[in-house]
PDB file of C-alpha atoms in Angstrom:
ATOM      1  CA  UNK A 171     -43.711 143.374  -4.581  1.00  0.00           C
ATOM      2  CA  UNK A 172     -45.675 144.326  -1.492  1.00  0.00           C
ATOM      3  CA  UNK A 173     -48.160 141.501  -2.120  1.00  0.00           C
ATOM      4  CA  UNK A 174     -45.237 139.060  -2.577  1.00  0.00           C
ATOM      5  CA  UNK A 175     -43.762 140.158   0.740  1.00  0.00           C
ATOM      6  CA  UNK A 176     -47.157 139.770   2.368  1.00  0.00           C
ATOM      7  CA  UNK A 177     -47.583 136.259   0.963  1.00  0.00           C
ATOM      8  CA  UNK A 178     -44.093 135.292   2.137  1.00  0.00           C
ATOM      9  CA  UNK A 179     -44.923 136.631   5.599  1.00  0.00           C
ATOM     10  CA  UNK A 180     -48.093 134.592   5.712  1.00  0.00           C
ATOM     11  CA  UNK A 181     -46.206 131.497   4.548  1.00  0.00           C
ATOM     12  CA  UNK A 182     -43.535 131.910   7.221  1.00  0.00           C
ATOM     13  CA  UNK A 183     -46.225 132.477   9.867  1.00  0.00           C
ATOM     14  CA  UNK A 184     -48.052 129.338   8.750  1.00  0.00           C
ATOM     15  CA  UNK A 185     -44.846 127.297   8.964  1.00  0.00           C
ATOM     16  CA  UNK A 186     -44.189 128.604  12.457  1.00  0.00           C
ATOM     17  CA  UNK A 187     -47.741 127.872  13.605  1.00  0.00           C
ATOM     18  CA  UNK A 188     -47.626 124.445  11.973  1.00  0.00           C
ATOM     19  CA  UNK A 189     -44.380 123.651  13.744  1.00  0.00           C
ATOM     20  CA  UNK A 190     -45.747 124.777  17.087  1.00  0.00           C
ATOM     21  CA  UNK A 191     -48.865 122.675  16.543  1.00  0.00           C
ATOM     22  CA  UNK A 192     -47.027 119.565  15.348  1.00  0.00           C
ATOM     23  CA  UNK A 193     -48.908 116.381  16.130  1.00  0.00           C
ATOM     24  CA  UNK A 194     -47.947 113.518  18.367  1.00  0.00           C
ATOM     25  CA  UNK A 195     -46.798 110.387  16.562  1.00  0.00           C
ATOM     26  CA  UNK A 196     -45.949 106.801  17.367  1.00  0.00           C
ATOM     27  CA  UNK A 197     -42.213 106.167  17.746  1.00  0.00           C
ATOM     28  CA  UNK A 198     -41.458 109.905  17.825  1.00  0.00           C
ATOM     29  CA  UNK A 199     -38.016 109.134  19.257  1.00  0.00           C
ATOM     30  CA  UNK A 200     -37.124 106.425  16.683  1.00  0.00           C
ATOM     31  CA  UNK A 201     -34.210 108.458  15.389  1.00  0.00           C
ATOM     32  CA  UNK A 202     -33.386 110.822  18.245  1.00  0.00           C
ATOM     33  CA  UNK A 203     -33.437 108.206  21.018  1.00  0.00           C
ATOM     34  CA  UNK A 204     -34.294 104.775  19.526  1.00  0.00           C
ATOM     35  CA  UNK A 205     -33.846 102.851  22.794  1.00  0.00           C
ATOM     36  CA  UNK A 206     -35.975 105.199  24.933  1.00  0.00           C
ATOM     37  CA  UNK A 207     -39.263 103.264  24.950  1.00  0.00           C
ATOM     38  CA  UNK A 208     -37.501  99.925  25.571  1.00  0.00           C
ATOM     39  CA  UNK A 209     -35.518 101.398  28.444  1.00  0.00           C
ATOM     40  CA  UNK A 210     -38.760 102.626  30.008  1.00  0.00           C
ATOM     41  CA  UNK A 211     -40.611  99.363  29.392  1.00  0.00           C
ATOM     42  CA  UNK A 212     -37.745  97.211  30.793  1.00  0.00           C
ATOM     43  CA  UNK A 213     -37.504  99.296  33.964  1.00  0.00           C
ATOM     44  CA  UNK A 214     -41.267  99.162  34.527  1.00  0.00           C
ATOM     45  CA  UNK A 215     -41.367  95.410  33.991  1.00  0.00           C
ATOM     46  CA  UNK A 216     -38.569  94.975  36.536  1.00  0.00           C
ATOM     47  CA  UNK A 217     -40.005  97.249  39.205  1.00  0.00           C
ATOM     48  CA  UNK A 218     -43.816  97.073  39.078  1.00  0.00           C
ATOM     49  CA  UNK A 219     -44.061  93.389  40.156  1.00  0.00           C
ATOM     50  CA  UNK A 220     -42.205  94.424  43.334  1.00  0.00           C
ATOM     51  CA  UNK A 221     -44.717  97.253  43.956  1.00  0.00           C
ATOM     52  CA  UNK A 222     -47.981  96.504  42.146  1.00  0.00           C
ATOM     53  CA  UNK A 223     -49.665  99.681  43.415  1.00  0.00           C
ATOM     54  CA  UNK A 224     -47.286 101.652  41.226  1.00  0.00           C
ATOM     55  CA  UNK A 225     -49.554 101.124  38.228  1.00  0.00           C
ATOM     56  CA  UNK A 226     -52.549 102.797  39.880  1.00  0.00           C
ATOM     57  CA  UNK A 227     -50.344 105.603  41.237  1.00  0.00           C
ATOM     58  CA  UNK A 228     -48.795 106.534  37.881  1.00  0.00           C
ATOM     59  CA  UNK A 229     -52.144 106.184  36.112  1.00  0.00           C
ATOM     60  CA  UNK A 230     -53.603 108.686  38.544  1.00  0.00           C
ATOM     61  CA  UNK A 231     -50.623 110.982  38.105  1.00  0.00           C
ATOM     62  CA  UNK A 232     -51.094 110.903  34.303  1.00  0.00           C
ATOM     63  CA  UNK A 233     -54.797 111.737  34.700  1.00  0.00           C
ATOM     64  CA  UNK A 234     -54.109 114.635  37.095  1.00  0.00           C
ATOM     65  CA  UNK A 235     -51.375 115.928  34.775  1.00  0.00           C
ATOM     66  CA  UNK A 236     -53.585 115.944  31.681  1.00  0.00           C
ATOM     67  CA  UNK A 237     -56.462 117.720  33.395  1.00  0.00           C
ATOM     68  CA  UNK A 238     -54.353 120.772  34.270  1.00  0.00           C
ATOM     69  CA  UNK A 239     -52.814 122.610  31.292  1.00  0.00           C
ATOM     70  CA  UNK A 240     -52.852 119.360  29.330  1.00  0.00           C
ATOM     71  CA  UNK A 241     -50.428 116.430  29.407  1.00  0.00           C
ATOM     72  CA  UNK A 242     -47.286 118.492  29.898  1.00  0.00           C
ATOM     73  CA  UNK A 243     -45.645 117.119  33.036  1.00  0.00           C
ATOM     74  CA  UNK A 244     -46.624 120.182  35.062  1.00  0.00           C
ATOM     75  CA  UNK A 245     -47.776 117.965  37.926  1.00  0.00           C
ATOM     76  CA  UNK A 246     -44.127 116.945  38.454  1.00  0.00           C
ATOM     77  CA  UNK A 247     -42.777 120.435  39.123  1.00  0.00           C
ATOM     78  CA  UNK A 248     -41.532 121.434  42.586  1.00  0.00           C
ATOM     79  CA  UNK A 249     -40.798 125.033  41.724  1.00  0.00           C
ATOM     80  CA  UNK A 250     -41.305 127.605  38.971  1.00  0.00           C
ATOM     81  CA  UNK A 251     -40.072 131.172  38.696  1.00  0.00           C
ATOM     82  CA  UNK A 252     -43.616 132.502  38.256  1.00  0.00           C
ATOM     83  CA  UNK A 253     -45.104 131.308  41.512  1.00  0.00           C
ATOM     84  CA  UNK A 254     -42.311 129.784  43.600  1.00  0.00           C
ATOM     85  CA  UNK A 255     -43.276 126.505  45.198  1.00  0.00           C
ATOM     86  CA  UNK A 256     -47.047 126.961  44.870  1.00  0.00           C
ATOM     87  CA  UNK A 257     -47.167 124.274  42.188  1.00  0.00           C
ATOM     88  CA  UNK A 258     -49.766 121.631  41.308  1.00  0.00           C
ATOM     89  CA  UNK A 259     -48.158 119.228  43.779  1.00  0.00           C
ATOM     90  CA  UNK A 260     -49.617 121.276  46.639  1.00  0.00           C
ATOM     91  CA  UNK A 261     -53.185 121.152  45.353  1.00  0.00           C
ATOM     92  CA  UNK A 262     -55.563 119.136  47.490  1.00  0.00           C
ATOM     93  CA  UNK A 263     -56.151 116.426  44.862  1.00  0.00           C
ATOM     94  CA  UNK A 264     -52.406 115.945  44.429  1.00  0.00           C
ATOM     95  CA  UNK A 265     -51.341 115.691  48.084  1.00  0.00           C
ATOM     96  CA  UNK A 266     -51.785 111.924  47.877  1.00  0.00           C
ATOM     97  CA  UNK A 267     -50.392 111.444  44.360  1.00  0.00           C
ATOM     98  CA  UNK A 268     -47.464 109.032  44.497  1.00  0.00           C
ATOM     99  CA  UNK A 269     -44.845 107.844  42.020  1.00  0.00           C
ATOM    100  CA  UNK A 270     -42.696 110.945  41.611  1.00  0.00           C
ATOM    101  CA  UNK A 271     -39.473 109.114  42.562  1.00  0.00           C
ATOM    102  CA  UNK A 272     -40.348 106.353  40.092  1.00  0.00           C
ATOM    103  CA  UNK A 273     -40.629 108.885  37.242  1.00  0.00           C
ATOM    104  CA  UNK A 274     -37.356 110.492  38.369  1.00  0.00           C
ATOM    105  CA  UNK A 275     -35.639 107.114  38.230  1.00  0.00           C
ATOM    106  CA  UNK A 276     -36.932 106.487  34.686  1.00  0.00           C
ATOM    107  CA  UNK A 277     -35.849 109.999  33.644  1.00  0.00           C
ATOM    108  CA  UNK A 278     -32.284 109.358  34.886  1.00  0.00           C
ATOM    109  CA  UNK A 279     -32.046 106.182  32.818  1.00  0.00           C
ATOM    110  CA  UNK A 280     -33.334 107.894  29.684  1.00  0.00           C
ATOM    111  CA  UNK A 281     -31.111 110.959  30.203  1.00  0.00           C
ATOM    112  CA  UNK A 282     -28.093 108.664  30.464  1.00  0.00           C
ATOM    113  CA  UNK A 283     -28.948 107.300  27.017  1.00  0.00           C
ATOM    114  CA  UNK A 284     -30.108 110.518  25.329  1.00  0.00           C
ATOM    115  CA  UNK A 285     -29.610 113.767  27.278  1.00  0.00           C
ATOM    116  CA  UNK A 286     -32.362 116.369  26.902  1.00  0.00           C
ATOM    117  CA  UNK A 287     -34.327 114.491  24.215  1.00  0.00           C
ATOM    118  CA  UNK A 288     -37.252 112.697  25.903  1.00  0.00           C
ATOM    119  CA  UNK A 289     -39.796 114.790  27.748  1.00  0.00           C
ATOM    120  CA  UNK A 290     -41.018 114.107  31.251  1.00  0.00           C
ATOM    121  CA  UNK A 291     -44.604 114.352  29.928  1.00  0.00           C
ATOM    122  CA  UNK A 292     -43.933 111.475  27.526  1.00  0.00           C
ATOM    123  CA  UNK A 293     -42.266 109.456  30.267  1.00  0.00           C
ATOM    124  CA  UNK A 294     -45.383 109.761  32.464  1.00  0.00           C
ATOM    125  CA  UNK A 295     -47.610 108.678  29.568  1.00  0.00           C
ATOM    126  CA  UNK A 296     -45.410 105.699  28.669  1.00  0.00           C
ATOM    127  CA  UNK A 297     -44.904 104.560  32.246  1.00  0.00           C
ATOM    128  CA  UNK A 298     -48.652 104.712  32.909  1.00  0.00           C
ATOM    129  CA  UNK A 299     -49.332 102.411  29.958  1.00  0.00           C
ATOM    130  CA  UNK A 300     -46.453 100.036  30.604  1.00  0.00           C
ATOM    131  CA  UNK A 301     -47.269  99.756  34.331  1.00  0.00           C
ATOM    132  CA  UNK A 302     -50.893  98.842  33.604  1.00  0.00           C
ATOM    133  CA  UNK A 303     -49.769  96.228  31.083  1.00  0.00           C
ATOM    134  CA  UNK A 304     -47.305  94.849  33.667  1.00  0.00           C
ATOM    135  CA  UNK A 305     -50.215  94.181  36.015  1.00  0.00           C
ATOM    136  CA  UNK A 306     -52.146  92.286  33.312  1.00  0.00           C
ATOM    137  CA  UNK A 307     -54.184  95.289  32.175  1.00  0.00           C
ATOM    138  CA  UNK A 308     -54.821  96.615  28.679  1.00  0.00           C
ATOM    139  CA  UNK A 309     -52.276  97.873  26.169  1.00  0.00           C
ATOM    140  CA  UNK A 310     -52.888 101.099  24.273  1.00  0.00           C
ATOM    141  CA  UNK A 311     -50.903 103.146  21.800  1.00  0.00           C
ATOM    142  CA  UNK A 312     -48.951 106.054  23.243  1.00  0.00           C
ATOM    143  CA  UNK A 313     -48.066 108.547  20.521  1.00  0.00           C
ATOM    144  CA  UNK A 314     -45.147 110.671  21.718  1.00  0.00           C
ATOM    145  CA  UNK A 315     -43.632 114.081  21.031  1.00  0.00           C
ATOM    146  CA  UNK A 316     -45.078 115.947  24.030  1.00  0.00           C
ATOM    147  CA  UNK A 317     -43.063 118.850  25.361  1.00  0.00           C
ATOM    148  CA  UNK A 318     -42.829 119.809  29.021  1.00  0.00           C
ATOM    149  CA  UNK A 319     -44.684 122.801  30.377  1.00  0.00           C
ATOM    150  CA  UNK A 320     -42.993 125.531  32.393  1.00  0.00           C
ATOM    151  CA  UNK A 321     -46.018 126.685  34.401  1.00  0.00           C
ATOM    152  CA  UNK A 322     -47.527 124.820  37.357  1.00  0.00           C
ATOM    153  CA  UNK A 323     -50.195 126.468  39.461  1.00  0.00           C
ATOM    154  CA  UNK A 324     -51.809 125.145  42.626  1.00  0.00           C
ATOM    155  CA  UNK A 325     -55.096 127.032  42.127  1.00  0.00           C
ATOM    156  CA  UNK A 326     -55.545 125.655  38.592  1.00  0.00           C
ATOM    157  CA  UNK A 327     -55.104 122.093  39.847  1.00  0.00           C
ATOM    158  CA  UNK A 328     -57.652 122.657  42.652  1.00  0.00           C
ATOM    159  CA  UNK A 329     -60.103 123.994  40.064  1.00  0.00           C
ATOM    160  CA  UNK A 330     -59.602 121.553  37.206  1.00  0.00           C
ATOM    161  CA  UNK A 331     -59.097 118.088  38.739  1.00  0.00           C
ATOM    162  CA  UNK A 332     -62.468 116.436  39.447  1.00  0.00           C
ATOM    163  CA  UNK A 333     -62.802 115.687  43.168  1.00  0.00           C
ATOM    164  CA  UNK A 334     -63.986 112.304  44.491  1.00  0.00           C
ATOM    165  CA  UNK A 335     -66.978 114.219  45.902  1.00  0.00           C
ATOM    166  CA  UNK A 336     -68.039 115.461  42.430  1.00  0.00           C
ATOM    167  CA  UNK A 337     -71.617 114.987  41.284  1.00  0.00           C
ATOM    168  CA  UNK A 338     -72.534 114.030  37.739  1.00  0.00           C
ATOM    169  CA  UNK A 339     -72.851 117.603  36.431  1.00  0.00           C
ATOM    170  CA  UNK A 340     -69.435 118.552  37.736  1.00  0.00           C
ATOM    171  CA  UNK A 341     -67.870 115.433  36.202  1.00  0.00           C
ATOM    172  CA  UNK A 342     -69.534 116.017  32.868  1.00  0.00           C
ATOM    173  CA  UNK A 343     -68.326 119.651  32.799  1.00  0.00           C
ATOM    174  CA  UNK A 344     -64.776 118.757  33.779  1.00  0.00           C
ATOM    175  CA  UNK A 345     -64.453 116.093  31.112  1.00  0.00           C
ATOM    176  CA  UNK A 346     -66.144 118.161  28.403  1.00  0.00           C
ATOM    177  CA  UNK A 347     -63.709 120.969  29.092  1.00  0.00           C
ATOM    178  CA  UNK A 348     -60.950 118.601  28.034  1.00  0.00           C
ATOM    179  CA  UNK A 349     -62.782 117.292  24.983  1.00  0.00           C
ATOM    180  CA  UNK A 350     -63.782 114.048  26.661  1.00  0.00           C
ATOM    181  CA  UNK A 351     -67.325 112.661  26.460  1.00  0.00           C
ATOM    182  CA  UNK A 352     -69.489 110.583  28.786  1.00  0.00           C
ATOM    183  CA  UNK A 353     -68.154 107.298  27.499  1.00  0.00           C
ATOM    184  CA  UNK A 354     -64.660 108.544  28.289  1.00  0.00           C
ATOM    185  CA  UNK A 355     -65.868 109.504  31.763  1.00  0.00           C
ATOM    186  CA  UNK A 356     -67.108 105.969  32.436  1.00  0.00           C
ATOM    187  CA  UNK A 357     -64.115 104.219  30.883  1.00  0.00           C
ATOM    188  CA  UNK A 358     -61.458 106.354  32.551  1.00  0.00           C
ATOM    189  CA  UNK A 359     -63.265 105.974  35.893  1.00  0.00           C
ATOM    190  CA  UNK A 360     -62.768 102.262  35.265  1.00  0.00           C
ATOM    191  CA  UNK A 361     -59.128 102.829  36.309  1.00  0.00           C
ATOM    192  CA  UNK A 362     -60.521 102.570  39.853  1.00  0.00           C
ATOM    193  CA  UNK A 363     -60.489  98.830  39.321  1.00  0.00           C
ATOM    194  CA  UNK A 364     -56.915  98.981  40.664  1.00  0.00           C
ATOM    195  CA  UNK A 365     -55.430 100.914  43.549  1.00  0.00           C
ATOM    196  CA  UNK A 366     -56.394 102.242  46.934  1.00  0.00           C
ATOM    197  CA  UNK A 367     -57.621 105.423  48.592  1.00  0.00           C
ATOM    198  CA  UNK A 368     -57.421 107.119  51.961  1.00  0.00           C
ATOM    199  CA  UNK A 369     -60.565 107.377  54.088  1.00  0.00           C
ATOM    200  CA  UNK A 370     -60.448 111.167  53.872  1.00  0.00           C
ATOM    201  CA  UNK A 371     -61.584 110.987  50.240  1.00  0.00           C
ATOM    202  CA  UNK A 372     -64.985 109.545  51.104  1.00  0.00           C
ATOM    203  CA  UNK A 373     -65.696 109.674  54.892  1.00  0.00           C
ATOM    204  CA  UNK A 374     -68.211 112.473  54.470  1.00  0.00           C
ATOM    205  CA  UNK A 375     -70.391 109.924  52.658  1.00  0.00           C
ATOM    206  CA  UNK A 376     -70.308 107.830  55.814  1.00  0.00           C
ATOM    207  CA  UNK A 377     -70.537 110.427  58.588  1.00  0.00           C
ATOM    208  CA  UNK A 378     -71.486 113.892  57.354  1.00  0.00           C
ATOM    209  CA  UNK A 379     -73.244 113.628  54.026  1.00  0.00           C
ATOM    210  CA  UNK A 380     -75.743 116.456  54.434  1.00  0.00           C
ATOM    211  CA  UNK A 381     -73.468 118.634  56.527  1.00  0.00           C
ATOM    212  CA  UNK A 382     -74.990 117.246  59.701  1.00  0.00           C
ATOM    213  CA  UNK A 383     -72.771 114.882  61.666  1.00  0.00           C
ATOM    214  CA  UNK A 384     -74.202 111.372  61.660  1.00  0.00           C
ATOM    215  CA  UNK A 385     -75.841 111.522  58.219  1.00  0.00           C
ATOM    216  CA  UNK A 386     -74.932 108.915  55.577  1.00  0.00           C
ATOM    217  CA  UNK A 387     -75.183 108.992  51.786  1.00  0.00           C
ATOM    218  CA  UNK A 388     -78.430 107.071  51.004  1.00  0.00           C
ATOM    219  CA  UNK A 389     -77.093 106.080  47.597  1.00  0.00           C
ATOM    220  CA  UNK A 390     -74.362 103.972  49.231  1.00  0.00           C
ATOM    221  CA  UNK A 391     -75.283 100.325  49.927  1.00  0.00           C
ATOM    222  CA  UNK A 392     -75.916 100.187  53.690  1.00  0.00           C
ATOM    223  CA  UNK A 393     -74.132  96.883  54.272  1.00  0.00           C
ATOM    224  CA  UNK A 394     -71.035  98.196  52.464  1.00  0.00           C
ATOM    225  CA  UNK A 395     -71.229 101.443  54.434  1.00  0.00           C
ATOM    226  CA  UNK A 396     -71.467  99.570  57.733  1.00  0.00           C
ATOM    227  CA  UNK A 397     -68.442  97.476  56.793  1.00  0.00           C
ATOM    228  CA  UNK A 398     -66.403 100.581  55.955  1.00  0.00           C
ATOM    229  CA  UNK A 399     -67.347 102.257  59.252  1.00  0.00           C
ATOM    230  CA  UNK A 400     -66.729  99.219  61.460  1.00  0.00           C
ATOM    231  CA  UNK A 401     -63.598  97.799  59.838  1.00  0.00           C
ATOM    232  CA  UNK A 402     -61.876 100.606  57.924  1.00  0.00           C
ATOM    233  CA  UNK A 403     -62.762 104.287  58.507  1.00  0.00           C
ATOM    234  CA  UNK A 404     -63.902 104.288  62.121  1.00  0.00           C
ATOM    235  CA  UNK A 405     -63.896 108.069  62.357  1.00  0.00           C
ATOM    236  CA  UNK A 406     -64.621 111.027  60.110  1.00  0.00           C
ATOM    237  CA  UNK A 407     -61.165 112.295  61.091  1.00  0.00           C
ATOM    238  CA  UNK A 408     -59.316 109.244  59.771  1.00  0.00           C
ATOM    239  CA  UNK A 409     -56.798 110.549  57.230  1.00  0.00           C
ATOM    240  CA  UNK A 410     -54.411 107.609  57.154  1.00  0.00           C
ATOM    241  CA  UNK A 411     -56.266 104.307  56.720  1.00  0.00           C
ATOM    242  CA  UNK A 412     -56.009 102.798  53.228  1.00  0.00           C
ATOM    243  CA  UNK A 413     -59.059 101.254  51.557  1.00  0.00           C
ATOM    244  CA  UNK A 414     -59.227  99.217  48.335  1.00  0.00           C
ATOM    245  CA  UNK A 415     -61.197 101.001  45.594  1.00  0.00           C
ATOM    246  CA  UNK A 416     -62.265  97.655  44.154  1.00  0.00           C
ATOM    247  CA  UNK A 417     -62.479  95.370  47.208  1.00  0.00           C
ATOM    248  CA  UNK A 418     -61.148  91.866  46.645  1.00  0.00           C
ATOM    249  CA  UNK A 419     -59.876  92.694  43.177  1.00  0.00           C
ATOM    250  CA  UNK A 420     -57.854  95.897  43.611  1.00  0.00           C
ATOM    251  CA  UNK A 421     -54.721  94.434  42.063  1.00  0.00           C
ATOM    252  CA  UNK A 422     -56.489  93.095  38.980  1.00  0.00           C
ATOM    253  CA  UNK A 423     -57.589  95.166  35.970  1.00  0.00           C
ATOM    254  CA  UNK A 424     -61.051  93.772  35.417  1.00  0.00           C
ATOM    255  CA  UNK A 425     -64.796  94.513  35.322  1.00  0.00           C
ATOM    256  CA  UNK A 426     -65.323  94.134  39.072  1.00  0.00           C
ATOM    257  CA  UNK A 427     -65.360  97.890  39.653  1.00  0.00           C
ATOM    258  CA  UNK A 428     -68.332  98.359  37.300  1.00  0.00           C
ATOM    259  CA  UNK A 429     -70.165  95.417  38.833  1.00  0.00           C
ATOM    260  CA  UNK A 430     -69.809  97.047  42.252  1.00  0.00           C
ATOM    261  CA  UNK A 431     -71.198 100.332  40.899  1.00  0.00           C
ATOM    262  CA  UNK A 432     -74.374  98.541  39.863  1.00  0.00           C
ATOM    263  CA  UNK A 433     -74.637  97.224  43.448  1.00  0.00           C
ATOM    264  CA  UNK A 434     -74.293 100.793  44.851  1.00  0.00           C
ATOM    265  CA  UNK A 435     -70.842  99.945  46.176  1.00  0.00           C
ATOM    266  CA  UNK A 436     -68.706 102.558  44.457  1.00  0.00           C
ATOM    267  CA  UNK A 437     -66.353 104.043  47.037  1.00  0.00           C
ATOM    268  CA  UNK A 438     -66.550 107.709  45.962  1.00  0.00           C
ATOM    269  CA  UNK A 439     -69.489 109.994  45.289  1.00  0.00           C
ATOM    270  CA  UNK A 440     -67.993 110.458  41.813  1.00  0.00           C
ATOM    271  CA  UNK A 441     -68.248 106.655  41.318  1.00  0.00           C
ATOM    272  CA  UNK A 442     -71.876 106.604  42.422  1.00  0.00           C
ATOM    273  CA  UNK A 443     -72.637 109.562  40.153  1.00  0.00           C
ATOM    274  CA  UNK A 444     -71.976 107.408  37.094  1.00  0.00           C
ATOM    275  CA  UNK A 445     -75.176 105.416  37.725  1.00  0.00           C
ATOM    276  CA  UNK A 446     -77.397 108.471  38.199  1.00  0.00           C
ATOM    277  CA  UNK A 447     -77.885 109.004  34.445  1.00  0.00           C
ATOM    278  CA  UNK A 448     -79.499 106.516  32.086  1.00  0.00           C
ATOM    279  CA  UNK A 449     -76.839 106.917  29.386  1.00  0.00           C
ATOM    280  CA  UNK A 450     -73.835 106.214  31.584  1.00  0.00           C
ATOM    281  CA  UNK A 451     -75.567 103.478  33.582  1.00  0.00           C
ATOM    282  CA  UNK A 452     -76.539 101.715  30.358  1.00  0.00           C
ATOM    283  CA  UNK A 453     -72.977 101.914  29.143  1.00  0.00           C
ATOM    284  CA  UNK A 454     -71.751 100.401  32.419  1.00  0.00           C
ATOM    285  CA  UNK A 455     -74.276  97.586  32.027  1.00  0.00           C
ATOM    286  CA  UNK A 456     -73.056  97.046  28.450  1.00  0.00           C
ATOM    287  CA  UNK A 457     -69.451  96.755  29.645  1.00  0.00           C
ATOM    288  CA  UNK A 458     -70.360  94.357  32.462  1.00  0.00           C
ATOM    289  CA  UNK A 459     -72.355  92.117  30.080  1.00  0.00           C
ATOM    290  CA  UNK A 460     -69.640  92.135  27.426  1.00  0.00           C
ATOM    291  CA  UNK A 461     -66.235  90.425  27.182  1.00  0.00           C
ATOM    292  CA  UNK A 462     -63.318  91.911  29.101  1.00  0.00           C
ATOM    293  CA  UNK A 463     -61.634  92.605  25.765  1.00  0.00           C
ATOM    294  CA  UNK A 464     -64.296  95.183  24.962  1.00  0.00           C
ATOM    295  CA  UNK A 465     -63.502  97.123  28.149  1.00  0.00           C
ATOM    296  CA  UNK A 466     -59.760  96.817  27.496  1.00  0.00           C
ATOM    297  CA  UNK A 467     -60.116  98.073  23.937  1.00  0.00           C
ATOM    298  CA  UNK A 468     -62.412 100.960  24.809  1.00  0.00           C
ATOM    299  CA  UNK A 469     -60.364 101.952  27.871  1.00  0.00           C
ATOM    300  CA  UNK A 470     -57.266 102.043  25.697  1.00  0.00           C
ATOM    301  CA  UNK A 471     -58.964 104.352  23.184  1.00  0.00           C
ATOM    302  CA  UNK A 472     -60.000 106.740  25.923  1.00  0.00           C
ATOM    303  CA  UNK A 473     -56.511 106.714  27.439  1.00  0.00           C
ATOM    304  CA  UNK A 474     -54.973 107.571  24.073  1.00  0.00           C
ATOM    305  CA  UNK A 475     -57.571 110.343  23.647  1.00  0.00           C
ATOM    306  CA  UNK A 476     -56.834 111.743  27.109  1.00  0.00           C
ATOM    307  CA  UNK A 477     -53.120 111.570  26.390  1.00  0.00           C
ATOM    308  CA  UNK A 478     -53.603 114.080  23.550  1.00  0.00           C
ATOM    309  CA  UNK A 479     -55.372 116.709  25.687  1.00  0.00           C
ATOM    310  CA  UNK A 480     -53.845 120.177  25.188  1.00  0.00           C
ATOM    311  CA  UNK A 481     -50.357 118.768  24.533  1.00  0.00           C
ATOM    312  CA  UNK A 482     -47.411 120.995  23.808  1.00  0.00           C
ATOM    313  CA  UNK A 483     -45.476 119.976  20.723  1.00  0.00           C
ATOM    314  CA  UNK A 484     -43.001 121.403  18.218  1.00  0.00           C
ATOM    315  CA  UNK A 485     -41.368 124.521  19.667  1.00  0.00           C
ATOM    316  CA  UNK A 486     -43.753 124.948  22.620  1.00  0.00           C
ATOM    317  CA  UNK A 487     -42.505 124.221  26.133  1.00  0.00           C
ATOM    318  CA  UNK A 488     -39.174 122.500  26.676  1.00  0.00           C
ATOM    319  CA  UNK A 489     -37.477 119.179  27.370  1.00  0.00           C
ATOM    320  CA  UNK A 490     -36.683 119.270  31.078  1.00  0.00           C
ATOM    321  CA  UNK A 491     -33.352 117.997  32.294  1.00  0.00           C
ATOM    322  CA  UNK A 492     -34.929 117.164  35.666  1.00  0.00           C
ATOM    323  CA  UNK A 493     -38.656 116.494  35.875  1.00  0.00           C
ATOM    324  CA  UNK A 494     -39.147 118.440  39.114  1.00  0.00           C
ATOM    325  CA  UNK A 495     -37.627 121.681  37.806  1.00  0.00           C
ATOM    326  CA  UNK A 496     -37.892 123.885  34.738  1.00  0.00           C
ATOM    327  CA  UNK A 497     -34.632 124.386  32.891  1.00  0.00           C
ATOM    328  CA  UNK A 498     -32.518 127.430  33.750  1.00  0.00           C
TER     329      UNK A 498
END
């Protein structure tokens, strides 16, 4: 009898664990909110052409979300009971993250159709994909079923999100910590083919590379550096000027970013770092020499892989009513 009770206890525990570790799946909301993904897609297709930079902004948001506590929408939180307003939003890498109002607008539409069913984490993942597609970029599968986290910590975001000043070792460690390999590092960095950055993310490469004012990163093409200093970031203190990450092609999802890396014209130190190892440089050359479809396909696979990082499913987390706040 005792052994039977023990076995039943183990069985119940396994069921509970299995439920908590339920996997993501395509069309997770097919029964609970069948119109959800179409509502999201339609809104994105209506709005993104009016503001093309939205795609890069939400893609970056999705990346920053997944690298801290997994893809759980914690980057969206304004306040939590555990640490007040010291949430991920206040971390240095997130001070320039945009698109929060866009996600809120999508959430309102979905909530009107199916209250408290679709997670904010899933909305971010779906909007990121649909916005990239709306700009002519690649499509990838987005399995859903993520739950929203209830913890958001500024110090964790500062520690876990790779900075644009990262060297190769730091990048490799950050990605490996999330189960992502060097190919994923290269492919996901390819998102820099669209979007813009503020000068503050890279001016030290131009003016203070060694910690001595006036020194410049020797790995940066000198002509490109001169152009940046004379026409864009005229001072190391410039925190407002916007610069294209993929000059001349920043609205188009293409291979231009990788071509610039091979010319030593990557904007960030983290971009330049990708060409400092034979394995990643060879992979970049392979992408540049191949058809655009190869990049699109491989980028999509890495995005789907990133979208599964440390997700909360089953009974873990919650489905937030408002993306900026945990439920009462």
